[in-house]
mmCIF file of N, CA and C in Angstrom:
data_model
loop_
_atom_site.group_PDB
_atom_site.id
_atom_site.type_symbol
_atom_site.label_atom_id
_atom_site.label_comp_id
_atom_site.label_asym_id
_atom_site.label_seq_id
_atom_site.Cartn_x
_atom_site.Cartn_y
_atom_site.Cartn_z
ATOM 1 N N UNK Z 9 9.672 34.251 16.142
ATOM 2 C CA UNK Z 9 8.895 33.340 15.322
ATOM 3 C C UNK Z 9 9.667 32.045 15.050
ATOM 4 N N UNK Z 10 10.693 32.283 14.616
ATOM 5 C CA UNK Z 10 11.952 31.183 14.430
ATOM 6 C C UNK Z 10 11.856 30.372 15.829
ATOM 7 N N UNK Z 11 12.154 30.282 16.784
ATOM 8 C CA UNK Z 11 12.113 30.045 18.119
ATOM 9 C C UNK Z 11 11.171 29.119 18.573
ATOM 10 N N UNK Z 12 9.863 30.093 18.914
ATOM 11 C CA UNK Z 12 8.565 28.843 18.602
ATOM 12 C C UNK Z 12 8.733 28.033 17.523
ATOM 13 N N UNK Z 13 9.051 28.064 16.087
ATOM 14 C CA UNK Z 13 8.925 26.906 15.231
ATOM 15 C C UNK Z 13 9.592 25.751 15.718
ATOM 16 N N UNK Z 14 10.991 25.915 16.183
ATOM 17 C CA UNK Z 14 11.771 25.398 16.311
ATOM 18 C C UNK Z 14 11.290 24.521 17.760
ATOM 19 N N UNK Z 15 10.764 25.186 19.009
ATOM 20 C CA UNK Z 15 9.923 24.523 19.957
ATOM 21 C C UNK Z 15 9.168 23.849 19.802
ATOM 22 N N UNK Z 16 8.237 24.268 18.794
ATOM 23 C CA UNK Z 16 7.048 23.212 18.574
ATOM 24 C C UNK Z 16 7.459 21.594 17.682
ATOM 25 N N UNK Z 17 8.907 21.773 16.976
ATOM 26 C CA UNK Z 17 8.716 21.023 15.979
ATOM 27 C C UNK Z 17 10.118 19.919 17.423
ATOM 28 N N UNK Z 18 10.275 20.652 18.604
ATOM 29 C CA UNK Z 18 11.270 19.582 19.666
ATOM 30 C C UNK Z 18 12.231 19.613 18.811
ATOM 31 N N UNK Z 19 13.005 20.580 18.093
ATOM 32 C CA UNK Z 19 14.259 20.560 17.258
ATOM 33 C C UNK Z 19 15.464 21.001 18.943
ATOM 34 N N UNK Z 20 16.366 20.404 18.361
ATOM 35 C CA UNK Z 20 17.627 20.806 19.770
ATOM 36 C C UNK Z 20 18.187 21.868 19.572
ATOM 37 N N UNK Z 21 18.259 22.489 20.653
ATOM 38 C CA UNK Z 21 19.103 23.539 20.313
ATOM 39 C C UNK Z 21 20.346 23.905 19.953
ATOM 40 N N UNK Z 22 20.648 25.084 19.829
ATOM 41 C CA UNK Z 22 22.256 25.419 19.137
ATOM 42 C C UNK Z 22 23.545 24.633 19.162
ATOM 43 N N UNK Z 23 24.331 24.242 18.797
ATOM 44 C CA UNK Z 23 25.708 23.439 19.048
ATOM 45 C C UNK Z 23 26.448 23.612 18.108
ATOM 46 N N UNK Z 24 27.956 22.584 18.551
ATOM 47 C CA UNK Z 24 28.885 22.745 17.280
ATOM 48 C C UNK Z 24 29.771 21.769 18.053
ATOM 49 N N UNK Z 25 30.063 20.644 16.683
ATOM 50 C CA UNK Z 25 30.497 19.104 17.025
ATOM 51 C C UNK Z 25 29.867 18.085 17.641
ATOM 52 N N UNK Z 26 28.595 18.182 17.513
ATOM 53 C CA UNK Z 26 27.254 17.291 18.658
ATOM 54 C C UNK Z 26 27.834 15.886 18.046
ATOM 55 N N UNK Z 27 27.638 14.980 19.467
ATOM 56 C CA UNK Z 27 27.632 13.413 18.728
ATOM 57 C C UNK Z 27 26.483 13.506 18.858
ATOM 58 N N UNK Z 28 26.311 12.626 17.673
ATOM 59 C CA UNK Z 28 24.574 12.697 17.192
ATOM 60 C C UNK Z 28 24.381 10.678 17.272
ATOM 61 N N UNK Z 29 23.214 10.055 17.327
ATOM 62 C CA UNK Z 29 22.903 8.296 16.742
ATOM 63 C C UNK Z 29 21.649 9.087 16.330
ATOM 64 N N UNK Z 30 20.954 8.299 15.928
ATOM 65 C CA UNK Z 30 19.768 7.751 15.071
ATOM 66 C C UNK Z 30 19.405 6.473 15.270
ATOM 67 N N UNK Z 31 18.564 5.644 15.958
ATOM 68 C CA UNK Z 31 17.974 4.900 15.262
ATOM 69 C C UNK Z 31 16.192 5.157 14.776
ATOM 70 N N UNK Z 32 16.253 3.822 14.337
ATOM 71 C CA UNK Z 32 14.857 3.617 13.157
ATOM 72 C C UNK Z 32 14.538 2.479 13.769
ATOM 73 N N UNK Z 33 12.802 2.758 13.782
ATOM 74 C CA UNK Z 33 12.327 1.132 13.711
ATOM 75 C C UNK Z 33 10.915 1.213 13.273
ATOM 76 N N UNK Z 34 10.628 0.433 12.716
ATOM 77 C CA UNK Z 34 9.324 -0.110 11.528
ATOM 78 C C UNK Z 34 8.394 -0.077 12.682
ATOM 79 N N UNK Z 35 7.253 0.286 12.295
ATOM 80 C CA UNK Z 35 6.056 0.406 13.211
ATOM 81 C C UNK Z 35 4.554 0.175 12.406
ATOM 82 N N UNK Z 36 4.614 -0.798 12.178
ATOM 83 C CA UNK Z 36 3.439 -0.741 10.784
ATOM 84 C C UNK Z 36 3.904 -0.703 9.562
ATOM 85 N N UNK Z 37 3.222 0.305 9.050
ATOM 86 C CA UNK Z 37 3.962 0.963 7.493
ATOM 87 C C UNK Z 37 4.825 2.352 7.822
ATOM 88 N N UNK Z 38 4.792 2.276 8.839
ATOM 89 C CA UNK Z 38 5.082 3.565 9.695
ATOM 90 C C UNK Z 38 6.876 3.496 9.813
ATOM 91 N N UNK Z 39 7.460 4.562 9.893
ATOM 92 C CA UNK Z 39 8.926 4.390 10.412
ATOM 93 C C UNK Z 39 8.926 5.417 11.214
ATOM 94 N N UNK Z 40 9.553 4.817 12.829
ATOM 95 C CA UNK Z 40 10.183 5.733 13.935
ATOM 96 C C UNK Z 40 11.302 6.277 13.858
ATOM 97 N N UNK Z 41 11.607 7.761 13.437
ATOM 98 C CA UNK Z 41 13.115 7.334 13.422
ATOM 99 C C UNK Z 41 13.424 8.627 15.028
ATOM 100 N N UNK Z 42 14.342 8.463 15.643
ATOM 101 C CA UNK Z 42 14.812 8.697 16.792
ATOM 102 C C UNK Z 42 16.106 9.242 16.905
ATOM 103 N N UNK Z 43 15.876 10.516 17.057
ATOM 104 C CA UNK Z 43 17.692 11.232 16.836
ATOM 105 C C UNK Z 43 17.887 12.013 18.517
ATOM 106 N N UNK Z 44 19.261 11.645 18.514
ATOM 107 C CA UNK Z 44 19.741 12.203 19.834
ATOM 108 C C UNK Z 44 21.022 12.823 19.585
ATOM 109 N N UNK Z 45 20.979 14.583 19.693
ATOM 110 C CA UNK Z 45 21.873 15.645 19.395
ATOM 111 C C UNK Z 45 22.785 15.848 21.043
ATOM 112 N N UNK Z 46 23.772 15.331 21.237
ATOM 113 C CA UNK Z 46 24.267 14.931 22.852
ATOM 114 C C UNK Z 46 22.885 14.935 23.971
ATOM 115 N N UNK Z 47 22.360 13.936 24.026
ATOM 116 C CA UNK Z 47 21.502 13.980 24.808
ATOM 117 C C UNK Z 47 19.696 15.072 24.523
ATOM 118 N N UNK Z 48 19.837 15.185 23.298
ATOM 119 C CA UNK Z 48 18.659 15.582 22.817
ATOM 120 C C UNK Z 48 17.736 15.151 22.257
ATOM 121 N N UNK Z 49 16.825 14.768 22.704
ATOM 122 C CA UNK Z 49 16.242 13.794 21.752
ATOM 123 C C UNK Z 49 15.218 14.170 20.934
ATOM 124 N N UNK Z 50 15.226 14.025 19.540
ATOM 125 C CA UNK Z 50 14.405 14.519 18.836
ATOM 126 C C UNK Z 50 13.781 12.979 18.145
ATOM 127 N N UNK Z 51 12.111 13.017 18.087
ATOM 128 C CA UNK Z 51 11.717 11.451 17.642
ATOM 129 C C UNK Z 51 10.866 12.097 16.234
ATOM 130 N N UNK Z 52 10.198 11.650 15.340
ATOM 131 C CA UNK Z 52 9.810 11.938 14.399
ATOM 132 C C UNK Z 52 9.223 10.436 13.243
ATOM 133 N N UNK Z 53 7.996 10.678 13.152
ATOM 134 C CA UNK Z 53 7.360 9.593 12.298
ATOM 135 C C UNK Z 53 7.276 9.613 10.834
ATOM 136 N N UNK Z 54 7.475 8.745 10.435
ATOM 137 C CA UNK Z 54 7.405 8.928 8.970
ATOM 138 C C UNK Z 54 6.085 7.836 8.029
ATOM 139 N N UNK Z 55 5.741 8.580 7.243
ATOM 140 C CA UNK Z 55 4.621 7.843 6.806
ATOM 141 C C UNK Z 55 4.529 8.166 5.471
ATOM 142 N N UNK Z 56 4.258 7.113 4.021
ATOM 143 C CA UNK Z 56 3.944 7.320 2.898
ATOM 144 C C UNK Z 56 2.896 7.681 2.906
ATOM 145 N N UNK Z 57 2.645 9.388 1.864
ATOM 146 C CA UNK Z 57 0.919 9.594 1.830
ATOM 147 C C UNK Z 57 0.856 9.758 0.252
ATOM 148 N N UNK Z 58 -0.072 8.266 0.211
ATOM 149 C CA UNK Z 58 -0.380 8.299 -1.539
ATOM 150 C C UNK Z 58 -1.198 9.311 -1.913
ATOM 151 N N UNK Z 59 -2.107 10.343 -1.658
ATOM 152 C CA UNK Z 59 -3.001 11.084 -1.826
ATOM 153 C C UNK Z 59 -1.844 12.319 -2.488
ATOM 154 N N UNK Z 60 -0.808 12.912 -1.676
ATOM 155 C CA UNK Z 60 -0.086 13.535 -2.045
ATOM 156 C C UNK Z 60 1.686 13.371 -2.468
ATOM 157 N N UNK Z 61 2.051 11.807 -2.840
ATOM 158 C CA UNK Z 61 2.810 10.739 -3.383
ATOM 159 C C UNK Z 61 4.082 11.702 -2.746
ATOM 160 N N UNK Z 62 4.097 11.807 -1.441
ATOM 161 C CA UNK Z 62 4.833 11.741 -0.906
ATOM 162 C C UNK Z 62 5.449 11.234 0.611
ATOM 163 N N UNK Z 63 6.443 11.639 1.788
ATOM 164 C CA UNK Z 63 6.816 11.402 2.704
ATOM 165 C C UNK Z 63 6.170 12.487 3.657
ATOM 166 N N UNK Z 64 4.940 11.710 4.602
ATOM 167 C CA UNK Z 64 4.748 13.310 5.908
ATOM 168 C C UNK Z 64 5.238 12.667 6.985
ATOM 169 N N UNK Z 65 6.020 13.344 7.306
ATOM 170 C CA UNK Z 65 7.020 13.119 8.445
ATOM 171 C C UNK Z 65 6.410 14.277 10.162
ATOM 172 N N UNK Z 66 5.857 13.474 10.949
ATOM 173 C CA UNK Z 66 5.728 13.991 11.921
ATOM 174 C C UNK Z 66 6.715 14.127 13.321
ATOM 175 N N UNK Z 67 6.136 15.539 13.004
ATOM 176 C CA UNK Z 67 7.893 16.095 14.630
ATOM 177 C C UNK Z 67 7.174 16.875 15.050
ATOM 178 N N UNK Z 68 7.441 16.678 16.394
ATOM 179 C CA UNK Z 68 6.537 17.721 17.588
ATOM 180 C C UNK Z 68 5.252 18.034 16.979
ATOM 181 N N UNK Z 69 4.767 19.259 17.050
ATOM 182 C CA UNK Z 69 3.664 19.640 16.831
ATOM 183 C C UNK Z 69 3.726 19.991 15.365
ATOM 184 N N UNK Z 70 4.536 19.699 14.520
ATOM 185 C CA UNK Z 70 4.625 19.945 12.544
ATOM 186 C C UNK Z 70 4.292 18.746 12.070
ATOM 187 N N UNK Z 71 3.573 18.525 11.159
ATOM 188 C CA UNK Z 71 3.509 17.903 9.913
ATOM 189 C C UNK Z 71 3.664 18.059 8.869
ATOM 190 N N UNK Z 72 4.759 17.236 8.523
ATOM 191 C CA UNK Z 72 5.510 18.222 6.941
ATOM 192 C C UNK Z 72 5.347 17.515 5.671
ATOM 193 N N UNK Z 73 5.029 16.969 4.448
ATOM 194 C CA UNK Z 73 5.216 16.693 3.880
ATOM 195 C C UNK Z 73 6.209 17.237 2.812
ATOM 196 N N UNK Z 74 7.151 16.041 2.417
ATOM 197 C CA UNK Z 74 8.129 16.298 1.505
ATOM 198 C C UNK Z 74 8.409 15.146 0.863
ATOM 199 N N UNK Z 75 8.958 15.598 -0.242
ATOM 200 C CA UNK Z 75 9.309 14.863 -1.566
ATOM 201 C C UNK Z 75 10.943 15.034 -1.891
ATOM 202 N N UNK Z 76 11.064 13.497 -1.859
ATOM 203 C CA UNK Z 76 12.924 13.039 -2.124
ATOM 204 C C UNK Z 76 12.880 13.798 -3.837
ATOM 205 N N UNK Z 77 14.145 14.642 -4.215
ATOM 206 C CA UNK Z 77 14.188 14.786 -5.453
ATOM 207 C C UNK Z 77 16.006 14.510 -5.880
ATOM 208 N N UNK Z 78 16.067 13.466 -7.026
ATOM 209 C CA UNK Z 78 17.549 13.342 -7.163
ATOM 210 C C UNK Z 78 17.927 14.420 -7.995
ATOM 211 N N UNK Z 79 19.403 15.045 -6.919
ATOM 212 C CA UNK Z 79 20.032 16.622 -7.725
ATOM 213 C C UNK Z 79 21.462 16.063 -7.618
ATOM 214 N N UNK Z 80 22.085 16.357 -9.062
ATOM 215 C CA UNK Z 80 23.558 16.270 -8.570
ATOM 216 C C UNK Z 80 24.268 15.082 -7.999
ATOM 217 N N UNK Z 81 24.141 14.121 -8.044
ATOM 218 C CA UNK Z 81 24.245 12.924 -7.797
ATOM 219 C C UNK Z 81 24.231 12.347 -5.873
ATOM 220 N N UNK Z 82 22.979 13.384 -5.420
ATOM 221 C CA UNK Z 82 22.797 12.876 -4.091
ATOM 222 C C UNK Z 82 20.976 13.691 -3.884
ATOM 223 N N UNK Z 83 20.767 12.897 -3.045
ATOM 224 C CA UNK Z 83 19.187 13.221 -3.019
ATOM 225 C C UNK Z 83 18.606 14.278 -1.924
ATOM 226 N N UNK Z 84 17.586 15.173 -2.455
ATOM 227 C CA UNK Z 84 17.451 16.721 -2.068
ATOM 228 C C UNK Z 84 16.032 16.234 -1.356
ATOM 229 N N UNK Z 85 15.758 17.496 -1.156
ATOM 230 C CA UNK Z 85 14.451 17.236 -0.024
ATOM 231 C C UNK Z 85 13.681 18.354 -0.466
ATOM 232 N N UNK Z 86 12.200 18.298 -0.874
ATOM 233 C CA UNK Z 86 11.377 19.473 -0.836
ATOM 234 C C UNK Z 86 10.631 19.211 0.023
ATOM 235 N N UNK Z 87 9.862 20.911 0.527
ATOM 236 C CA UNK Z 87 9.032 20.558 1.177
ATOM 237 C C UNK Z 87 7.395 20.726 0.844
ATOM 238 N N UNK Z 88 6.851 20.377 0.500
ATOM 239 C CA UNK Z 88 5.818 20.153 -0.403
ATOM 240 C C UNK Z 88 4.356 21.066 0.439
ATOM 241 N N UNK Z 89 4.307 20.804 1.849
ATOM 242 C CA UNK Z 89 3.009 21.021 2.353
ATOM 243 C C UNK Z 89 3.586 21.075 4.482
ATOM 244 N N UNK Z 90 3.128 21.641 4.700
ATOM 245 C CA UNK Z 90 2.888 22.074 6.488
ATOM 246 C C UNK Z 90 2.007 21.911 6.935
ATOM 247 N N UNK Z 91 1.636 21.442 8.408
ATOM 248 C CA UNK Z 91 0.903 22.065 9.110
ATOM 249 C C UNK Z 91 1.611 22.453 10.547
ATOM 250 N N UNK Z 92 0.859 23.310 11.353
ATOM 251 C CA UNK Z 92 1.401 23.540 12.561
ATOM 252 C C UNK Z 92 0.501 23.235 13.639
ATOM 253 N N UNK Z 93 0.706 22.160 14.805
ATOM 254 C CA UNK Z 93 -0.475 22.181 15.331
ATOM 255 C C UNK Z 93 -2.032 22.155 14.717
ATOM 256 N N UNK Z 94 -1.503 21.124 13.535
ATOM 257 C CA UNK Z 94 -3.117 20.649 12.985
ATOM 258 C C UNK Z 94 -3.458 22.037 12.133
ATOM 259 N N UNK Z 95 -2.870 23.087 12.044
ATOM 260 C CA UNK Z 95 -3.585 24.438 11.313
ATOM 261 C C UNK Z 95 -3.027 24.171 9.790
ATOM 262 N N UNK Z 96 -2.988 24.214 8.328
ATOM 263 C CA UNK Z 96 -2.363 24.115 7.143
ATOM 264 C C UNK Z 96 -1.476 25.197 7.515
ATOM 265 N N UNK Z 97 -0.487 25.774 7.100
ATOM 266 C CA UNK Z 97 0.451 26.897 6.618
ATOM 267 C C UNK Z 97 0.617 26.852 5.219
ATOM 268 N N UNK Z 98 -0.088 28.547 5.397
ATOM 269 C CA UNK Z 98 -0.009 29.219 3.459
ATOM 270 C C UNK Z 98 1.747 28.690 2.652
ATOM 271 N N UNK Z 99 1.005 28.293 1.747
ATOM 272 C CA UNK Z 99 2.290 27.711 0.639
ATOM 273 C C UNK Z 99 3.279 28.784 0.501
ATOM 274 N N UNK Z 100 3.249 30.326 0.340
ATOM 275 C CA UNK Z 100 3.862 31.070 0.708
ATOM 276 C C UNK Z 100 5.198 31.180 1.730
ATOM 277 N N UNK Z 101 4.513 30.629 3.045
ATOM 278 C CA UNK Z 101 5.202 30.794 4.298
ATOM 279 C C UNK Z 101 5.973 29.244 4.711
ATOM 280 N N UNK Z 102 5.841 28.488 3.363
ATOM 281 C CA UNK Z 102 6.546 26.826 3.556
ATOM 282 C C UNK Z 102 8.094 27.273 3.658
ATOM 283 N N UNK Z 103 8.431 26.363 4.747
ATOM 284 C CA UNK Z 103 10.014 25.765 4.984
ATOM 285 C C UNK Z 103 10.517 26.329 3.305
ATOM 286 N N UNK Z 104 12.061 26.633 2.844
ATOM 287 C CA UNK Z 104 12.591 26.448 1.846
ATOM 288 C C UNK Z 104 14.058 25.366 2.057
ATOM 289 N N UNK Z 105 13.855 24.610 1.763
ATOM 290 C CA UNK Z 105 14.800 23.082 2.068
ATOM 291 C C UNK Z 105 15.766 23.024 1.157
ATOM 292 N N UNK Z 106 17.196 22.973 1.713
ATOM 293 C CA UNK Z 106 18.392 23.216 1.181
ATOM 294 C C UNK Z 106 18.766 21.994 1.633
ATOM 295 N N UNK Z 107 18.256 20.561 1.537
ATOM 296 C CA UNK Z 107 18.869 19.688 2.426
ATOM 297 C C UNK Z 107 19.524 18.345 1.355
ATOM 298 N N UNK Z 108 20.463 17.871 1.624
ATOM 299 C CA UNK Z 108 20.783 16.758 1.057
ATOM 300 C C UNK Z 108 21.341 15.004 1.524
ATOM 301 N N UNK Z 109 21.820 14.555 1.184
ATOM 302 C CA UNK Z 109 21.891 13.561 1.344
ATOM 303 C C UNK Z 109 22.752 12.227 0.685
ATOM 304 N N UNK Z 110 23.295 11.640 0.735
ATOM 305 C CA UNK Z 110 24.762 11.040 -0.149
ATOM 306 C C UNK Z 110 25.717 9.954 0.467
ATOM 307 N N UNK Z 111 26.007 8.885 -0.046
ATOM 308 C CA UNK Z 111 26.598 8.177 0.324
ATOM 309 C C UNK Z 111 28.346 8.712 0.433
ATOM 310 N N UNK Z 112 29.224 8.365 1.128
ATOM 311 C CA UNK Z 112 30.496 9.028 0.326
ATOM 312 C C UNK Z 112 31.247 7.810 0.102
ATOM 313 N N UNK Z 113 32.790 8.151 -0.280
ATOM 314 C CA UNK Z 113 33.570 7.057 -0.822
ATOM 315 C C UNK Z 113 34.250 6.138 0.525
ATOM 316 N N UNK Z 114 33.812 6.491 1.575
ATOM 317 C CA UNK Z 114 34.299 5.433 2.677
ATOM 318 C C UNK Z 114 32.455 4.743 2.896
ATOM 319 N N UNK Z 115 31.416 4.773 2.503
ATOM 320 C CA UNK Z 115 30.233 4.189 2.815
ATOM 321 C C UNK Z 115 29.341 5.032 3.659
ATOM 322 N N UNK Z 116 30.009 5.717 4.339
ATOM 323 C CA UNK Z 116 29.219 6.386 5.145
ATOM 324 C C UNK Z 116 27.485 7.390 4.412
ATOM 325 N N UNK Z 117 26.929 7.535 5.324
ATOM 326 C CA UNK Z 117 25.264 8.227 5.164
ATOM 327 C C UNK Z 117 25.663 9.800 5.113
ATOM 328 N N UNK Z 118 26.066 10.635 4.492
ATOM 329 C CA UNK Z 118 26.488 11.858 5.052
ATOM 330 C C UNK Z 118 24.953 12.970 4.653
ATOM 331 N N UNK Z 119 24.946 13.427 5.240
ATOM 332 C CA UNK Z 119 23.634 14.880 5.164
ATOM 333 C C UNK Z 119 24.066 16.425 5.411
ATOM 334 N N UNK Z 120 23.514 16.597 4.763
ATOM 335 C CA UNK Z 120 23.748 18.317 4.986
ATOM 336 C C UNK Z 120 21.806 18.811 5.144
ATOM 337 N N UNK Z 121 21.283 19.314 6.481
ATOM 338 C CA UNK Z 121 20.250 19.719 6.423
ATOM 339 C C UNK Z 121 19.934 21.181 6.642
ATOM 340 N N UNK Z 122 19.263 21.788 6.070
ATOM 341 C CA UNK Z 122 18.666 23.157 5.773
ATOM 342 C C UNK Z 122 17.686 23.329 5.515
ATOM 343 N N UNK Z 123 16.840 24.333 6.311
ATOM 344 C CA UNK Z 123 15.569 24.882 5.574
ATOM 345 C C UNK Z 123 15.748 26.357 6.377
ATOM 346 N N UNK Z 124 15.196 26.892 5.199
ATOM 347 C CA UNK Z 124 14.753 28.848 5.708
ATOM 348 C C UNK Z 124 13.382 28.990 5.873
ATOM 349 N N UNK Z 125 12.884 30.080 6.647
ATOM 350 C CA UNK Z 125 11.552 30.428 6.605
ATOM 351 C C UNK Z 125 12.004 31.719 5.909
ATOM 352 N N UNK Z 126 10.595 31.843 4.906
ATOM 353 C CA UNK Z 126 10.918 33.208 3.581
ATOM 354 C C UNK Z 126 10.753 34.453 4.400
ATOM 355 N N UNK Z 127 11.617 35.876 4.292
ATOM 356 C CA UNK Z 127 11.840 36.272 5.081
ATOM 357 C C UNK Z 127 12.119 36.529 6.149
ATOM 358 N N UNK Z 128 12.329 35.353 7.054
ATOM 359 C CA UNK Z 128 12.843 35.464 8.460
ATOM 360 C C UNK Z 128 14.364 34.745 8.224
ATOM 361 N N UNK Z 129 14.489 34.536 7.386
ATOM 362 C CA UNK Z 129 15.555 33.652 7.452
ATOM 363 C C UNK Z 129 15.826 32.031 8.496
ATOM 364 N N UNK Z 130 17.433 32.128 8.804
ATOM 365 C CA UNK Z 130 17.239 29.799 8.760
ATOM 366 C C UNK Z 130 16.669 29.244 9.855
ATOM 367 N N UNK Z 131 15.994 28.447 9.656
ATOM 368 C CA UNK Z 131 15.053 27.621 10.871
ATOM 369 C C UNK Z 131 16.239 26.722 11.554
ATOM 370 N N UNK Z 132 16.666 25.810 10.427
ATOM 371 C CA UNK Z 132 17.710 24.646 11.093
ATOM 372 C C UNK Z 132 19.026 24.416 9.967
ATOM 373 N N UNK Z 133 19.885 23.771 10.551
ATOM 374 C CA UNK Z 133 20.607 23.779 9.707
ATOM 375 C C UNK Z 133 21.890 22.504 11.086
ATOM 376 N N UNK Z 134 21.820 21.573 10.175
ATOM 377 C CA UNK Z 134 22.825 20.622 10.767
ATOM 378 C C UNK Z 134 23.675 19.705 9.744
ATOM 379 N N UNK Z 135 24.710 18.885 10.113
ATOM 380 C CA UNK Z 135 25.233 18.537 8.862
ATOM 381 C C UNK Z 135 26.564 17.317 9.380
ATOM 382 N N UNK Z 136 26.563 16.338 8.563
ATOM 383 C CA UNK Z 136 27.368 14.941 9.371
ATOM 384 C C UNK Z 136 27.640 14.249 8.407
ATOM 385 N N UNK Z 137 27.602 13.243 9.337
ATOM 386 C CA UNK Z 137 27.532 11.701 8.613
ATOM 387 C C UNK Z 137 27.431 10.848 9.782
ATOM 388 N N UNK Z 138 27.278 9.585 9.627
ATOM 389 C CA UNK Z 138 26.426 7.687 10.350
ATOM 390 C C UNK Z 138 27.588 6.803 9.976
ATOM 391 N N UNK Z 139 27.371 6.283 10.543
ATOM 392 C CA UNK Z 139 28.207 4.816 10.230
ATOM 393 C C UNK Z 139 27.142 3.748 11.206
ATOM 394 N N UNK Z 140 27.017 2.846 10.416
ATOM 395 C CA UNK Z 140 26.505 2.137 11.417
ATOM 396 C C UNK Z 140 27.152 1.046 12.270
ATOM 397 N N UNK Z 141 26.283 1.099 13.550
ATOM 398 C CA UNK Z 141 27.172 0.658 14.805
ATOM 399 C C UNK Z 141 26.761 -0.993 14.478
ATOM 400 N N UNK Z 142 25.581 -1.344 14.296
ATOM 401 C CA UNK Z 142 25.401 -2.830 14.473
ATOM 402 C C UNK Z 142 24.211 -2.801 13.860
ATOM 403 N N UNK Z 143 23.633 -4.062 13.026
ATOM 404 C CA UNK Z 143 23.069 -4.168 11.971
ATOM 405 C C UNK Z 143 21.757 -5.210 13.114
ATOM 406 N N UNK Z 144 20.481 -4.626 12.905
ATOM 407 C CA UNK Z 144 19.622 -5.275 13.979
ATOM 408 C C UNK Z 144 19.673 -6.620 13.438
ATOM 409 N N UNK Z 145 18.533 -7.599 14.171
ATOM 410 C CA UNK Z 145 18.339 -8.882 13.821
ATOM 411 C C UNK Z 145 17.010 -9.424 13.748
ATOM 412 N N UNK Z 146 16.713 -10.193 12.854
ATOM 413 C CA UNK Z 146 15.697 -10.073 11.788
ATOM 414 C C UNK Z 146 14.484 -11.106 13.029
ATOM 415 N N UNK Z 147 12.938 -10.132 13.015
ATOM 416 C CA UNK Z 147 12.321 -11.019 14.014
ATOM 417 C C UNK Z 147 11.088 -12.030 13.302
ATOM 418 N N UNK Z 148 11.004 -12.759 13.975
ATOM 419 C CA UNK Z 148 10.114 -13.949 13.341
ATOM 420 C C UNK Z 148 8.618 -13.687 13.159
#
């Protein structure tokens, strides 16, 4: 079950020490953001939904909505609502998101990401930090 989730949602598979980038780019009101786990590429949309005043972030075949919550002096992630392939998933069977997020004392973006499925135990789980390489340039 873990497996397919993880297929459908184009998450990369297993590793340890991946160079990871990211970029982002504005698409409307829309944000692309674009992650590559050594040559993996995982893409994912992000979109404000005022109806449910939060972030639904689309990856592969999931649509997730979640909500930034400040814990502890770095910002957490719930996950508020699913779907899979357009179907809802019972509130029951939602992601449980252990994920965070934090600047540290050299500047850097650092994350720690987690979520479990209830009773099956962990879906994903990755964890870093960014620096950024070069700061884009502003278009007319």
């Amino acid at each position: 079950m873990i497996a397919l989730a993880l297929r459908i949602g184009r998450f990369p598979p297993t590793g340890e020490d991946l160079p990871v980038s990211l970029t982002t780019q504005k698409v409307g009101e829309d944000w692309l953001w674009r992650r590559n786990f050594a040559g993996h590429l995982t893409q994912s949309r992000l979109s404000y939904d005022a109806g449910w005043n939060c972030v639904r972030e689309q990856i592969g075949g999931l649509t997730i909505w979640i909500r930034p919550v400040w814990r502890q002096d770095r910002l957490g992630i719930e996950v508020v609502r699913m779907k899979i392939c357009g179907l809802p998933c019972p509130k029951a069977l939602l992601p449980q998101s252990f994920s965070f997020e934090w600047q540290d004392a050299q500047g850097r973006f650092c994350f720690d990401i987690s979520a479990r499925l209830p009773w099956l135990g962990s879906l994903i789980r990755y964890h870093g930090w960014l620096t950024r390489d070069h700061e884009g340039s502003a278009q007319p």
